[in-house]
Amino acid sequence: MTENTLIAYKYDLNNYTEFIYNALGISNINSIKKSHIEQFATSVDKHILTNQTLKIKKSSSVHRLYSTIRGFHQYLCHLRIAKRNPAQLLIPPRLTKNIPVTLLVEEINKIIESVNMKKKYA
């Protein structure tokens, strides 16, 4: 794992725990519900739209955020700090897929026409 990835996970986890504690007033890890996590995700989505400086802009970053939260709760369950994992059934939004850039028929024809077929290795 790269240093930048670790920094991103730490950033996500800090935002999540601050939201749970400050915005929702939850101090007991066992009081966190799936709906609280969804509230956090919604607040992040709204923040993306209103604040261009927020780092979570790409859908892959949003997926990393969900992964961070799931892993955090799984770890707390593993250590028996938490009794259950509220993030277990959390479903992240679908990743957006980039449409590949394609050439126009005219562009392909120009490329074909530009090849000198009289040369030996053309």
mmCIF file of C-alpha atoms in Angstrom:
data_model
loop_
_atom_site.group_PDB
_atom_site.id
_atom_site.type_symbol
_atom_site.label_atom_id
_atom_site.label_comp_id
_atom_site.label_asym_id
_atom_site.label_seq_id
_atom_site.Cartn_x
_atom_site.Cartn_y
_atom_site.Cartn_z
ATOM 1 C CA MET A 1 0.000 0.000 0.000
ATOM 2 C CA THR A 2 1.395 3.390 -0.958
ATOM 3 C CA GLU A 3 1.841 6.266 1.455
ATOM 4 C CA ASN A 4 -0.792 8.278 -0.442
ATOM 5 C CA THR A 5 -3.309 5.456 -0.017
ATOM 6 C CA LEU A 6 -2.653 5.336 3.721
ATOM 7 C CA ILE A 7 -3.077 9.099 3.934
ATOM 8 C CA ALA A 8 -6.390 8.810 2.055
ATOM 9 C CA TYR A 9 -7.641 6.062 4.410
ATOM 10 C CA LYS A 10 -6.669 8.175 7.416
ATOM 11 C CA TYR A 11 -8.433 11.200 5.907
ATOM 12 C CA ASP A 12 -11.601 9.144 5.299
ATOM 13 C CA LEU A 13 -11.548 7.639 8.780
ATOM 14 C CA ASN A 14 -11.014 11.031 10.444
ATOM 15 C CA ASN A 15 -13.944 12.528 8.512
ATOM 16 C CA TYR A 16 -16.140 9.563 9.399
ATOM 17 C CA THR A 17 -15.349 9.528 13.127
ATOM 18 C CA GLU A 18 -15.697 13.321 13.378
ATOM 19 C CA PHE A 19 -19.103 13.147 11.698
ATOM 20 C CA ILE A 20 -20.298 10.318 13.951
ATOM 21 C CA TYR A 21 -19.126 12.072 17.103
ATOM 22 C CA ASN A 22 -19.729 15.761 16.300
ATOM 23 C CA ALA A 23 -22.670 15.781 13.880
ATOM 24 C CA LEU A 24 -24.579 12.823 15.296
ATOM 25 C CA GLY A 25 -23.373 13.000 18.906
ATOM 26 C CA ILE A 26 -22.565 9.283 19.051
ATOM 27 C CA SER A 27 -19.743 8.369 21.412
ATOM 28 C CA ASN A 28 -20.443 4.646 21.848
ATOM 29 C CA ILE A 29 -19.252 2.577 18.883
ATOM 30 C CA ASN A 30 -22.047 0.046 19.491
ATOM 31 C CA SER A 31 -24.654 2.774 18.948
ATOM 32 C CA ILE A 32 -23.677 3.292 15.305
ATOM 33 C CA LYS A 33 -26.287 1.997 12.867
ATOM 34 C CA LYS A 34 -26.275 1.493 9.122
ATOM 35 C CA SER A 35 -28.498 4.566 8.798
ATOM 36 C CA HIS A 36 -25.811 6.687 10.513
ATOM 37 C CA ILE A 37 -23.229 5.529 7.985
ATOM 38 C CA GLU A 38 -25.649 6.305 5.160
ATOM 39 C CA GLN A 39 -26.164 9.792 6.633
ATOM 40 C CA PHE A 40 -22.404 10.293 6.544
ATOM 41 C CA ALA A 41 -22.220 9.107 2.935
ATOM 42 C CA THR A 42 -25.040 11.482 2.003
ATOM 43 C CA SER A 43 -23.285 14.371 3.727
ATOM 44 C CA VAL A 44 -20.118 13.566 1.773
ATOM 45 C CA ASP A 45 -22.111 13.536 -1.487
ATOM 46 C CA LYS A 46 -23.600 16.949 -0.653
ATOM 47 C CA HIS A 47 -20.161 18.249 0.276
ATOM 48 C CA ILE A 48 -18.803 17.084 -3.062
ATOM 49 C CA LEU A 49 -21.404 19.175 -4.841
ATOM 50 C CA THR A 50 -20.893 22.320 -2.762
ATOM 51 C CA ASN A 51 -17.181 22.306 -1.988
ATOM 52 C CA GLN A 52 -14.792 21.751 -4.876
ATOM 53 C CA THR A 53 -11.798 21.527 -2.517
ATOM 54 C CA LEU A 54 -12.972 18.292 -0.914
ATOM 55 C CA LYS A 55 -10.756 15.412 -1.981
ATOM 56 C CA ILE A 56 -13.571 12.894 -2.434
ATOM 57 C CA LYS A 57 -14.693 13.639 -5.990
ATOM 58 C CA LYS A 58 -14.197 10.490 -8.035
ATOM 59 C CA SER A 59 -16.450 7.474 -7.721
ATOM 60 C CA SER A 60 -13.338 5.394 -6.970
ATOM 61 C CA SER A 61 -12.659 7.675 -3.986
ATOM 62 C CA VAL A 62 -16.222 7.208 -2.777
ATOM 63 C CA HIS A 63 -15.705 3.437 -3.030
ATOM 64 C CA ARG A 64 -12.501 3.790 -1.023
ATOM 65 C CA LEU A 65 -14.513 5.683 1.597
ATOM 66 C CA TYR A 66 -17.029 2.836 1.866
ATOM 67 C CA SER A 67 -14.187 0.320 2.030
ATOM 68 C CA THR A 68 -12.550 2.305 4.830
ATOM 69 C CA ILE A 69 -15.735 2.352 6.873
ATOM 70 C CA ARG A 70 -16.427 -1.365 6.326
ATOM 71 C CA GLY A 71 -12.847 -2.245 7.250
ATOM 72 C CA PHE A 72 -12.934 -0.029 10.340
ATOM 73 C CA HIS A 73 -16.066 -1.695 11.697
ATOM 74 C CA GLN A 74 -14.803 -5.152 10.770
ATOM 75 C CA TYR A 75 -11.584 -4.445 12.683
ATOM 76 C CA LEU A 76 -13.526 -3.253 15.742
ATOM 77 C CA CYS A 77 -15.569 -6.469 15.663
ATOM 78 C CA HIS A 78 -12.412 -8.544 15.301
ATOM 79 C CA LEU A 79 -10.964 -6.890 18.425
ATOM 80 C CA ARG A 80 -14.344 -7.384 20.150
ATOM 81 C CA ILE A 81 -14.603 -3.647 20.747
ATOM 82 C CA ALA A 82 -17.842 -3.599 18.750
ATOM 83 C CA LYS A 83 -20.548 -6.243 19.070
ATOM 84 C CA ARG A 84 -21.737 -5.953 15.478
ATOM 85 C CA ASN A 85 -20.722 -4.474 12.148
ATOM 86 C CA PRO A 86 -23.274 -1.884 10.979
ATOM 87 C CA ALA A 87 -21.351 -1.455 7.720
ATOM 88 C CA GLN A 88 -21.590 -5.134 6.794
ATOM 89 C CA LEU A 89 -24.599 -4.695 4.512
ATOM 90 C CA LEU A 90 -23.566 -1.283 3.249
ATOM 91 C CA ILE A 91 -23.798 -1.047 -0.536
ATOM 92 C CA PRO A 92 -21.654 1.625 -2.193
ATOM 93 C CA PRO A 93 -22.914 3.476 -5.261
ATOM 94 C CA ARG A 94 -21.988 1.977 -8.599
ATOM 95 C CA LEU A 95 -18.671 2.967 -10.092
ATOM 96 C CA THR A 96 -19.013 5.203 -13.103
ATOM 97 C CA LYS A 97 -17.338 3.786 -16.148
ATOM 98 C CA ASN A 98 -15.460 5.977 -18.562
ATOM 99 C CA ILE A 99 -16.492 5.625 -22.178
ATOM 100 C CA PRO A 100 -13.462 4.854 -24.333
ATOM 101 C CA VAL A 101 -12.341 7.467 -26.817
ATOM 102 C CA THR A 102 -12.861 6.263 -30.369
ATOM 103 C CA LEU A 103 -11.823 7.518 -33.764
ATOM 104 C CA LEU A 104 -14.269 8.752 -36.355
ATOM 105 C CA VAL A 105 -14.510 6.865 -39.653
ATOM 106 C CA GLU A 106 -12.962 9.857 -41.413
ATOM 107 C CA GLU A 107 -9.986 9.797 -39.038
ATOM 108 C CA ILE A 108 -9.417 6.086 -39.643
ATOM 109 C CA ASN A 109 -9.583 6.640 -43.419
ATOM 110 C CA LYS A 110 -7.006 9.453 -43.161
ATOM 111 C CA ILE A 111 -4.654 7.162 -41.239
ATOM 112 C CA ILE A 112 -5.032 4.404 -43.836
ATOM 113 C CA GLU A 113 -4.520 6.865 -46.693
ATOM 114 C CA SER A 114 -1.400 8.290 -45.059
ATOM 115 C CA VAL A 115 0.395 4.933 -45.243
ATOM 116 C CA ASN A 116 2.693 4.710 -48.254
ATOM 117 C CA MET A 117 1.962 1.241 -49.626
ATOM 118 C CA LYS A 118 4.840 1.480 -52.115
ATOM 119 C CA LYS A 119 7.425 1.214 -49.338
ATOM 120 C CA LYS A 120 8.762 -2.255 -48.583
ATOM 121 C CA TYR A 121 7.610 -2.426 -44.914
ATOM 122 C CA ALA A 122 4.428 -0.403 -45.191
#
